[in-house]
Coordinates of C-alpha atoms and ligand atoms in Angstrom, one line a residue:
X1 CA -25.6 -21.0 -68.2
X2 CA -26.1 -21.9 -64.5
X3 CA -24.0 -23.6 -62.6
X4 CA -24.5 -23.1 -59.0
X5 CA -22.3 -25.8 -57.5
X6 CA -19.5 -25.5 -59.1
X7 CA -17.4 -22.5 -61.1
X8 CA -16.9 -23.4 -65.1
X9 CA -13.2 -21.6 -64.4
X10 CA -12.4 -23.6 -61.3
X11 CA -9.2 -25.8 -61.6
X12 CA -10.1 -29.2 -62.7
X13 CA -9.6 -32.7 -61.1
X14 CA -11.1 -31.8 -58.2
X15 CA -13.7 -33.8 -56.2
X16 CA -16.2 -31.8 -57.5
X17 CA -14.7 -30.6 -61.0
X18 CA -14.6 -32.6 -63.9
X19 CA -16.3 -33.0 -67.1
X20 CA -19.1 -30.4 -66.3
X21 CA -16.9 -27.2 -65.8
X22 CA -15.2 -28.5 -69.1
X23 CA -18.4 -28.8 -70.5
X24 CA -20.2 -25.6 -69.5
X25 CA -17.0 -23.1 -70.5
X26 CA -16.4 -24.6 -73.6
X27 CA -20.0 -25.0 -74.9
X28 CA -20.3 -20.9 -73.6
X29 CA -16.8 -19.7 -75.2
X30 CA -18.1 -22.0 -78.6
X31 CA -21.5 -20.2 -78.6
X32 CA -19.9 -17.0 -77.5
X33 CA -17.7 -17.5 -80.7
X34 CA -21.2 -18.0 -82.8
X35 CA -22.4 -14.5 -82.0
X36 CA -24.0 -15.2 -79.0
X37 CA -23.8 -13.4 -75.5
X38 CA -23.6 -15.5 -72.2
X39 CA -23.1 -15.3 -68.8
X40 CA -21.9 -18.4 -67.0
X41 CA -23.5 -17.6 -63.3
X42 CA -22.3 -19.4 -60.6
X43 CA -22.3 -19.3 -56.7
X44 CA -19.3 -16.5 -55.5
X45 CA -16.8 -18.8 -53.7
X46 CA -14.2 -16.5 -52.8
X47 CA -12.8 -13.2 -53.2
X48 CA -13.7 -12.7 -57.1
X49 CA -15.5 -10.1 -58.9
X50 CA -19.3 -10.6 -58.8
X51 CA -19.2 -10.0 -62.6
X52 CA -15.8 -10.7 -65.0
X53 CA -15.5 -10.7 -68.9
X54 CA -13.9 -13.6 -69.6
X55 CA -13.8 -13.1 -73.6
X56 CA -15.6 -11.4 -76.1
X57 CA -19.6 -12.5 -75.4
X58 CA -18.7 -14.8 -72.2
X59 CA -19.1 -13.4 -69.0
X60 CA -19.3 -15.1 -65.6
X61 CA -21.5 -13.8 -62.8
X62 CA -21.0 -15.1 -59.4
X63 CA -23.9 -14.4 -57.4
X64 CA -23.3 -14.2 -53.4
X65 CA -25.4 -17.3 -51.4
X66 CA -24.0 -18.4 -48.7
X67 CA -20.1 -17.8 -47.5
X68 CA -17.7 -16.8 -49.9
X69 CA -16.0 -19.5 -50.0
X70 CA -15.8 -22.8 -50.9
X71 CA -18.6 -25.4 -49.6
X72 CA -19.6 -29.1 -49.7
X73 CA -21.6 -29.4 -52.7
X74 CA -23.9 -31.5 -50.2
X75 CA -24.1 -28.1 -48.2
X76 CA -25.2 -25.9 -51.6
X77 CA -28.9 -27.2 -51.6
X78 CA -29.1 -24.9 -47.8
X79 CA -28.0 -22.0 -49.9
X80 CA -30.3 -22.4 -53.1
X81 CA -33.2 -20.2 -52.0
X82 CA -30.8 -17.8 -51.6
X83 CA -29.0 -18.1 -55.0
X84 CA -32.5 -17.4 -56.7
X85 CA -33.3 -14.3 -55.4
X86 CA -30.0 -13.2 -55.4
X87 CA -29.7 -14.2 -59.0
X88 CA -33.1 -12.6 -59.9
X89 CA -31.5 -9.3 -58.2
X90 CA -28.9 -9.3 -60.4
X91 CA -31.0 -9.2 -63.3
X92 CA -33.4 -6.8 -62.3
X93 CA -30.2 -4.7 -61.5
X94 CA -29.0 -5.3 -64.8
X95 CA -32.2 -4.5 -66.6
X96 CA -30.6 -8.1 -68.9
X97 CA -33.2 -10.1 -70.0
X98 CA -31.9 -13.2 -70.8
X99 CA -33.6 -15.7 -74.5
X100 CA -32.9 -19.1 -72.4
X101 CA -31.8 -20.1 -69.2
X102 CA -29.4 -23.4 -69.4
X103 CA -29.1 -24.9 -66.2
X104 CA -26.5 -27.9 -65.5
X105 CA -26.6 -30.6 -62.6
X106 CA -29.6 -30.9 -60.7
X107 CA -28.7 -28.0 -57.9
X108 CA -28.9 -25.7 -60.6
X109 CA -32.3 -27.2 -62.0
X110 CA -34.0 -25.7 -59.3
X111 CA -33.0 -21.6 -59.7
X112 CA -32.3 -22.1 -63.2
X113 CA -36.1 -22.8 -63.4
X114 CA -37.2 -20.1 -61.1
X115 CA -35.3 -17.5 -63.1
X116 CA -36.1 -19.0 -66.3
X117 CA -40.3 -18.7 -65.0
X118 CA -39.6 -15.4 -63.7
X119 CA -38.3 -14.0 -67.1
X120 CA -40.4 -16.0 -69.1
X121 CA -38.3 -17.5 -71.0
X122 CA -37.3 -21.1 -71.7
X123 CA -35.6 -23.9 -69.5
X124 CA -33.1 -25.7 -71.0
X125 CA -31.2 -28.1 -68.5
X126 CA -28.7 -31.0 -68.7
X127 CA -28.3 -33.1 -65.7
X128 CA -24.6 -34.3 -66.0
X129 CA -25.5 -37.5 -64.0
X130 CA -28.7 -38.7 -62.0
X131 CA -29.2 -39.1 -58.6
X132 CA -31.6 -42.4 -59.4
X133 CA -28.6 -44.0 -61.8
X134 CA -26.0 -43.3 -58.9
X135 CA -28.1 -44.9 -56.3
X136 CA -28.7 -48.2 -58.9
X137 CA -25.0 -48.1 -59.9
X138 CA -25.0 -48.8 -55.7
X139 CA -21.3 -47.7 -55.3
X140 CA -21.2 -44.3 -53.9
X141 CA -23.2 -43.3 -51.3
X142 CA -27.3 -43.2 -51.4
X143 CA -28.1 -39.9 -53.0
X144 CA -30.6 -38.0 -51.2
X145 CA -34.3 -38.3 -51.8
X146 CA -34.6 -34.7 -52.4
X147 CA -32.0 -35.1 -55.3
X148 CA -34.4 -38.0 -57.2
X149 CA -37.7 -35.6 -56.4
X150 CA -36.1 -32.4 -57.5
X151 CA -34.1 -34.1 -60.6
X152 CA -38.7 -36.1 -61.4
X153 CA -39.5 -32.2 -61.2
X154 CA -37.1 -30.4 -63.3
X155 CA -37.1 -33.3 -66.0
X156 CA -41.1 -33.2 -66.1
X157 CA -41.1 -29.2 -66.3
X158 CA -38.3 -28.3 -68.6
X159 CA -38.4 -26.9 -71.7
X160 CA -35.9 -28.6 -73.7
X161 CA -33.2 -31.3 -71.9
X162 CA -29.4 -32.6 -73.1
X163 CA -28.8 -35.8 -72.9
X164 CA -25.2 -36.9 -73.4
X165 CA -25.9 -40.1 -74.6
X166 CA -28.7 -42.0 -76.2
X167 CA -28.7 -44.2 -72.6
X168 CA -29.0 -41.1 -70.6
X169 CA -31.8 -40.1 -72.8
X170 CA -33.9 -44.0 -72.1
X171 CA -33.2 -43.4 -68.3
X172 CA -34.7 -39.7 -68.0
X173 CA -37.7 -41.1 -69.6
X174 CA -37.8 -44.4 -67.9
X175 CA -37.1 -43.0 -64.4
X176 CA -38.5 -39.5 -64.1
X177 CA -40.8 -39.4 -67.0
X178 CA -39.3 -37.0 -69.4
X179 CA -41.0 -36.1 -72.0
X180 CA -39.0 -37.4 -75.2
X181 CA -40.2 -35.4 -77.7
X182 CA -38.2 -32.4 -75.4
X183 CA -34.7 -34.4 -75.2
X184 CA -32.3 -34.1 -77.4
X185 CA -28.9 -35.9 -77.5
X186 CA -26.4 -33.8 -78.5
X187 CA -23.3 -35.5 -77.3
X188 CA -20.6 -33.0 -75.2
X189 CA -17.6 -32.0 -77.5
X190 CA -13.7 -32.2 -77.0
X191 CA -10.9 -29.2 -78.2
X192 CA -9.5 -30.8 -81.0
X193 CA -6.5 -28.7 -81.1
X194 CA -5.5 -29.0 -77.7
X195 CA -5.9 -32.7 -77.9
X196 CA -4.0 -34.0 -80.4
X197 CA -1.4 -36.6 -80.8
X198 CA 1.9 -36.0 -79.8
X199 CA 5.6 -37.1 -80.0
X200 CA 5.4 -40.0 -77.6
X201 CA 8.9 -39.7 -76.9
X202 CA 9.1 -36.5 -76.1
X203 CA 6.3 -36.9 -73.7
X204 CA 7.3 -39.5 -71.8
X205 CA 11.0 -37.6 -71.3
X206 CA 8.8 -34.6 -70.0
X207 CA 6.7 -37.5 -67.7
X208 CA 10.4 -39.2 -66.6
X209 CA 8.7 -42.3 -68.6
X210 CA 11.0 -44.9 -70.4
X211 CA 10.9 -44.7 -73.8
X212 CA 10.2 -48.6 -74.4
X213 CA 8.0 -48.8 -71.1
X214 CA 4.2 -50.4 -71.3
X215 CA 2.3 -47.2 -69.6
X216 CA -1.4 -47.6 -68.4
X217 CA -2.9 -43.7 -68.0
X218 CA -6.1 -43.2 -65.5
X219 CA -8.1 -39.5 -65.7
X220 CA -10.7 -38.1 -63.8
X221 CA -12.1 -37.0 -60.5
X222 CA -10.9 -39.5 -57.9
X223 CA -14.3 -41.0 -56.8
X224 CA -15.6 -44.0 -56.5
X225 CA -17.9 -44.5 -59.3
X226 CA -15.1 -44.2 -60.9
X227 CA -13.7 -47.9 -60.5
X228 CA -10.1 -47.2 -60.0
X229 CA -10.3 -50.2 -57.8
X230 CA -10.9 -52.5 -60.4
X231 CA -8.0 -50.9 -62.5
X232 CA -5.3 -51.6 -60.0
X233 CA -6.4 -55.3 -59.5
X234 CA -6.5 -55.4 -63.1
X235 CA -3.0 -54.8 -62.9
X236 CA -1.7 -56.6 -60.4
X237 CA -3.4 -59.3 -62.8
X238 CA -1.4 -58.2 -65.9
X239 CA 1.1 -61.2 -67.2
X240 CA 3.9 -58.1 -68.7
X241 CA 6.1 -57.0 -66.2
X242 CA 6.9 -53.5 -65.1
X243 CA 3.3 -51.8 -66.5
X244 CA 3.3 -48.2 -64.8
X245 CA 0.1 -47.3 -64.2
X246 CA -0.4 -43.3 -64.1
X247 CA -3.3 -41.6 -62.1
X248 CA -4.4 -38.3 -63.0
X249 CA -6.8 -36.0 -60.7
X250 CA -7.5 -36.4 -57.2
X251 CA -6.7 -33.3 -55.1
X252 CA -6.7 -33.3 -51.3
X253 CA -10.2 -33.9 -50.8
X254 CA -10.0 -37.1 -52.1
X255 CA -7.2 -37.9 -50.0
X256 CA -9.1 -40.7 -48.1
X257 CA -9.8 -42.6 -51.4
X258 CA -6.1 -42.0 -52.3
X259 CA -5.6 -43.6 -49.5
X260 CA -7.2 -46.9 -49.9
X261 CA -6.2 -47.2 -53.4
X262 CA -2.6 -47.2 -52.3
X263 CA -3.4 -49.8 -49.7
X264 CA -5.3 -52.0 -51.9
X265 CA -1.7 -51.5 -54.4
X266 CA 0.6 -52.7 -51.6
X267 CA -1.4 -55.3 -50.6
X268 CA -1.7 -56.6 -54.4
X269 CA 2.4 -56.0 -54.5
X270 CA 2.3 -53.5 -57.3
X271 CA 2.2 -50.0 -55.6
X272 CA 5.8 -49.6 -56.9
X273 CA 3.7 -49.8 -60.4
X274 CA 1.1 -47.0 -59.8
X275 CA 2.0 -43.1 -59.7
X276 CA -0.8 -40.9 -57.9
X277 CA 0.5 -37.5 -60.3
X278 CA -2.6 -35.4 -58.5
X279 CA -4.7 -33.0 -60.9
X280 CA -3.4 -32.0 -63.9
X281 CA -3.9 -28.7 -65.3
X282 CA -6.0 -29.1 -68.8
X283 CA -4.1 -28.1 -71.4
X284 CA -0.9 -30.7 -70.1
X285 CA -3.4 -33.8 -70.1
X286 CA -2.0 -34.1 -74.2
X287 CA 1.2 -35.2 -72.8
X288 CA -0.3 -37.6 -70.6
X289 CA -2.6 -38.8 -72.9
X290 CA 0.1 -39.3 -75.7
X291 CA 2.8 -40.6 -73.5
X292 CA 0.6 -43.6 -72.4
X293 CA -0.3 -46.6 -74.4
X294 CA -3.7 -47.2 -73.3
X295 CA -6.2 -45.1 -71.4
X296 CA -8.1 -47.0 -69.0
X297 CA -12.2 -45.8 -68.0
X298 CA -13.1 -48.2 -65.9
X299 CA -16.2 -46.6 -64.3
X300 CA -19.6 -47.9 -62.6
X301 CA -21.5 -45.5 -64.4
X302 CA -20.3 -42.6 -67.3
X303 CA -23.0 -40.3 -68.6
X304 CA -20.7 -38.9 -71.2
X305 CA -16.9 -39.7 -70.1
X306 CA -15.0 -37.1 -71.6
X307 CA -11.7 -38.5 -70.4
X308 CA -12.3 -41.3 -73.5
X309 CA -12.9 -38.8 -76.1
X310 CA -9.6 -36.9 -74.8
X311 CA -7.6 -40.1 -74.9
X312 CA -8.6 -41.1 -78.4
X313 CA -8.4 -37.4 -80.0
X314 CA -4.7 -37.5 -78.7
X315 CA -4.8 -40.8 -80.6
X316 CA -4.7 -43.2 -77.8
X317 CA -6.8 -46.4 -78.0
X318 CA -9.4 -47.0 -74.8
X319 CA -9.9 -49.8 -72.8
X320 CA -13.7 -48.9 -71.0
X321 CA -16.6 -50.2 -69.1
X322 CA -19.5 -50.7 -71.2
X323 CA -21.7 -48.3 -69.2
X324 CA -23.7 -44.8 -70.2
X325 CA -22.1 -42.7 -73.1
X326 CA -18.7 -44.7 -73.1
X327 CA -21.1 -47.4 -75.3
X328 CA -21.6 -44.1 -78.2
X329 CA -17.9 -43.3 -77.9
X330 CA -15.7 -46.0 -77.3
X331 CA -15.8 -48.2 -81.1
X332 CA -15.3 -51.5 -80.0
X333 CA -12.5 -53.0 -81.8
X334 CA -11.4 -50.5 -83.2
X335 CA -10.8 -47.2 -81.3
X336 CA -10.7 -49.4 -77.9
X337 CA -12.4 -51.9 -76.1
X338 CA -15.7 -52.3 -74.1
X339 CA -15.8 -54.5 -70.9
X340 CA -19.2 -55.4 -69.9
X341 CA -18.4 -56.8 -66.8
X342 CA -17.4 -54.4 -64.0
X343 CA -14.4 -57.0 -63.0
X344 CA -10.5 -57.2 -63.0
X345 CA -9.7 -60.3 -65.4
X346 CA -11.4 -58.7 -68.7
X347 CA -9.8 -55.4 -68.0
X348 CA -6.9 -57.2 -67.7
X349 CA -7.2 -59.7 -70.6
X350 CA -8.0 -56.6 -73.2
X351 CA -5.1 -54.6 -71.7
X352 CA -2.7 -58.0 -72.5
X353 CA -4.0 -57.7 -76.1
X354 CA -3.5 -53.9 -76.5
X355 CA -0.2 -54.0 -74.1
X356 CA 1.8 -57.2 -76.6
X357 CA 0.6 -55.9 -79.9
X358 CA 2.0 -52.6 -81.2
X359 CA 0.9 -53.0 -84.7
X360 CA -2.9 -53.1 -83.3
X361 CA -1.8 -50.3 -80.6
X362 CA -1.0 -48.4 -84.0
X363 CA -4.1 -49.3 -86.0
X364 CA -6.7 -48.5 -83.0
X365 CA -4.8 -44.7 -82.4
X366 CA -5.2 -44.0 -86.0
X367 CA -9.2 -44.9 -86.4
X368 CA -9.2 -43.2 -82.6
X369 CA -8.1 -39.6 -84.0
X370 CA -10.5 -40.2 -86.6
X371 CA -13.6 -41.3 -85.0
X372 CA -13.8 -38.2 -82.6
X373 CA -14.0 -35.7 -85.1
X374 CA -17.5 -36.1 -84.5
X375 CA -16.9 -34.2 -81.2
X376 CA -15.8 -30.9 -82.5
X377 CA -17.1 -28.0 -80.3
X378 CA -18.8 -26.2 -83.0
X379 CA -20.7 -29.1 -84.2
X380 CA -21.7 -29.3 -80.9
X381 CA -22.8 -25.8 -80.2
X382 CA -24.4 -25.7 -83.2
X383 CA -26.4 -28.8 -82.0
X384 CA -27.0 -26.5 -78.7
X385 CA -28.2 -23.6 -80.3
X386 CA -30.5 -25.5 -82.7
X387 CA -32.2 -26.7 -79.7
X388 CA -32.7 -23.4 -77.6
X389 CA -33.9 -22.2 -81.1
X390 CA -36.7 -24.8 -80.9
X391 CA -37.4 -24.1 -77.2
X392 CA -37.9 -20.6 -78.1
X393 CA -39.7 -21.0 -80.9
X394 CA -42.3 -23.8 -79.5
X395 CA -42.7 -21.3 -76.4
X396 CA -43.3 -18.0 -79.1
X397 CA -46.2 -20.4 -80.8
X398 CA -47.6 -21.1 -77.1
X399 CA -47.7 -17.9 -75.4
X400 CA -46.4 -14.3 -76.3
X401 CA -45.4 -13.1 -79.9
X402 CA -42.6 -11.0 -78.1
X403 CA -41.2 -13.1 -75.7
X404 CA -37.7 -13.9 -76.2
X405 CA -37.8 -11.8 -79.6
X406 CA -33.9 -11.6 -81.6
X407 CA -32.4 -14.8 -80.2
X408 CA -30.6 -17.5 -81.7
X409 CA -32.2 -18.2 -85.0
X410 CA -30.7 -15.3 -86.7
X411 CA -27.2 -15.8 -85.6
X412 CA -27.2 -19.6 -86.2
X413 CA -27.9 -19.2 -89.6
X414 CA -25.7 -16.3 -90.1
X415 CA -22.8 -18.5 -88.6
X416 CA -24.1 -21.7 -90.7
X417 CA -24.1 -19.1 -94.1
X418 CA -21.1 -18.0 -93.1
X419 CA -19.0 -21.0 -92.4
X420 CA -17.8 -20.6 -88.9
Ligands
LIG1 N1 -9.4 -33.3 -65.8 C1 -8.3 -32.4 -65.8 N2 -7.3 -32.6 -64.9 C2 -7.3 -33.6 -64.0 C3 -8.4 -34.5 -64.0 C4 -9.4 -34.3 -64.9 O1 -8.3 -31.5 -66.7 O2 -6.4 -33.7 -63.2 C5 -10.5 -33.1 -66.8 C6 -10.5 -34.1 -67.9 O3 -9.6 -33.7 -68.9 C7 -11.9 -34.1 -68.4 C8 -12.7 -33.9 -67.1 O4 -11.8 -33.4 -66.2 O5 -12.2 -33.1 -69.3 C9 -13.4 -35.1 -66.6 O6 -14.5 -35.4 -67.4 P1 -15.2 -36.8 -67.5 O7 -16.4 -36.5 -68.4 O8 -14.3 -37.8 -67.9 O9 -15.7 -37.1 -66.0 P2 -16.7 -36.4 -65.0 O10 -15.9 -35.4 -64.3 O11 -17.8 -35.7 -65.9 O12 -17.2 -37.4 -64.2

């Protein structure tokens, strides 16, 4: 698994970590549990060990490019180059072949591919979001060109891609020319037993959260695309008094954005309402998640949207922007609601319903537990591992009869067979 930009281990709700380092450690520690071996490699960003066990089968490599520390992820593409050779070093050192390089985000599209040619081997890759659907989306700033041409030339050469979503799947064909019959949408998972419902009581004690108090919950990487804008004008819309909104995730980077949002809550006379709580360590999001009535995703653009899968495993009903993966996970009316106008008054109009009617509050958290079971990590990794099995097998019946001999196949079926 590469992941150049970012480390799968780093704390989350950063400007730069989110759903992908969720994504990339779980998948690994899921298909580490299956029998498999992998190493998560990623760019050395401080004083770590350049290789650590992180449990049985999972490793993570950090390979030195650049200063050891942490960068810009705009700065990473300077240190790229770098990364490759550095990474093919290592595994010359090692003498480890590896059956299939996984490569996640565009910046590791690039050296994932290079090491994946070098060894022969298959390229599987998952691109997390798209410079070319950011740039449409128009909200953040223009991605760079070089982003949209490397993200056309990694599409166009992998072996196998993820898509999150059905919609992610359309654009990478529309846009860049992905070969569908290569795609395959395998949506990303959630830990069912971390999120689960809680005492709602309990949690809001542990929050300093009145019992009987309507409570609006936010999660994520404070960015823009993330529309927190429209959420606080949603509620400075809101008819029910004394609605606190929670924020979740943000940390000092973001600090601009924070900013502005707590402006833009003054000015609309409900900052009193709205409680920046900063990143949240993981495995305490359940008590957020529980403790709040509604989770609000009110984003320009989602590829996958974890945050909406974690609300509704803890039970919680969604109120979301119809956009990207939200569309495959959000059931409208009956886990949440889907608002396909990027504007204040239907947010706020859906959160009225949800907010005044506790019976359907009750009714939409039930068939929300339910509907993500779906979501499971192993049904996911299974899904994985089925496709790097058809990568490696399509690449067998093309080239070599060795290459990438005594991966995958065996083990998935032993683990299928077997139950686990
Ligand atoms: N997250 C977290 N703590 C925070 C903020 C976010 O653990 O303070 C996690 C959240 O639980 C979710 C991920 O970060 O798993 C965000 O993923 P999502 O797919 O919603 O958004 P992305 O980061 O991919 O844009």
């Amino acid at each position: 698994m590469v992941s150049a930009h970012t480390s799968p281990l780093a704390p989350l709700g950063g400007r730069e970590t989110g759903g992908m380092n969720v994504y990339v450690l779980e998948l690994s520690r899921e298909l580490g549990a299956l029998g498999y071996e992998v190493d998560m490699i990623t760019r050395l960003d401080g004083d770590l060990p350049l290789v650590q066990q992180v449990e049985r089968n999972l490793r993570i490599v950090r390979i030195p490019a650049g200063p050891a520390a942490p960068i810009e992820k705009e700065a990473i593409a300077g240190h790229l180059g770098e990364f490759a050779d550095e990474l093919q070093r290592f595994t010359a050192r090692e003498g480890r072949g590896y059956d299939i390089v996984h490569s996640h985000y565009w910046q590791s599209g690039r050296p994932g591919g290079v090491l994946a040619r070098r060894l022969r081997v298959p390229h599987a890759v998952m691109f997390h979001t798209l410079g070319e659907v950011k740039n449409r989306a128009r909200i953040s700033e223009e991605e760079p060109k070089d982003r949209i041409r490397a993200e056309r030339g990694i599409a166009r050469r992998a072996d196998a891609i993820v898509t999150a979503s059905p919609h992610e799947r359309q654009l990478l064909e529309m846009y860049y020319g992905a070969d569908p019959a290569r795609m395959r949408t395998i949506p990303c998972g959630v830990d069912l037993n971390l999120f689960q419902p809680l005492n709602r009581d309990d949690c809001r004690e542990k929050l300093g959260l009145a019992p009987g108090a309507p409570v609006l919950l936010w999660v994520g990487r404070l960015e823009k695309l993330k529309g927190v804008d429209i959420l606080i004008s949603a509620l400075a819309e809101l008819e029910e008094p004394g609605v606190t909104l929670l924020i979740v995730g943000g940390d000092d980077r973001a600090s601009a954005l924070r900013a502005e949002l707590q402006r833009q809550a003054e000015e609309a006379g409900v900052a009193a309402n709205v409680r920046f709580e900063g990143p949240v360590a993981h495995d305490r999001l359940p008590i957020y998640y529980s403790a709040a009535d509604v989770c609000v995703v009110p984003s320009y653009y989602e590829s996958f949207g974890l945050v909406a899968v974690e609300a509704m495993a803890c039970g919680t009903p969604v109120v979301a922007s119809r956009v990207g993966g939200l569309v495959s996970t959000v059931v409208e009316g009956v886990t949440g609601y889907l608002i396909p106008w990027l504007c204040p008054e239907p947010f706020a109009e859906k959160l009225e319903v949800l907010l005044h009617n506790p019976e359907l509050r009750a009714n939409f958290s039930r068939a929300a537990r339910s509907s993500v079971e779906r979501f499971r990590w192993r049904n996911i990794a299974l899904q994985v591992a089925a496709m790097y099995d058809e990568a490696i097998a399509r690449r067998r019946s093309r080239s070599r009869p060795n290459e990438g001999a005594g991966f995958g196949k065996e083990a998935y079926e032993a683990a299928v067979l077997a139950g686990r």
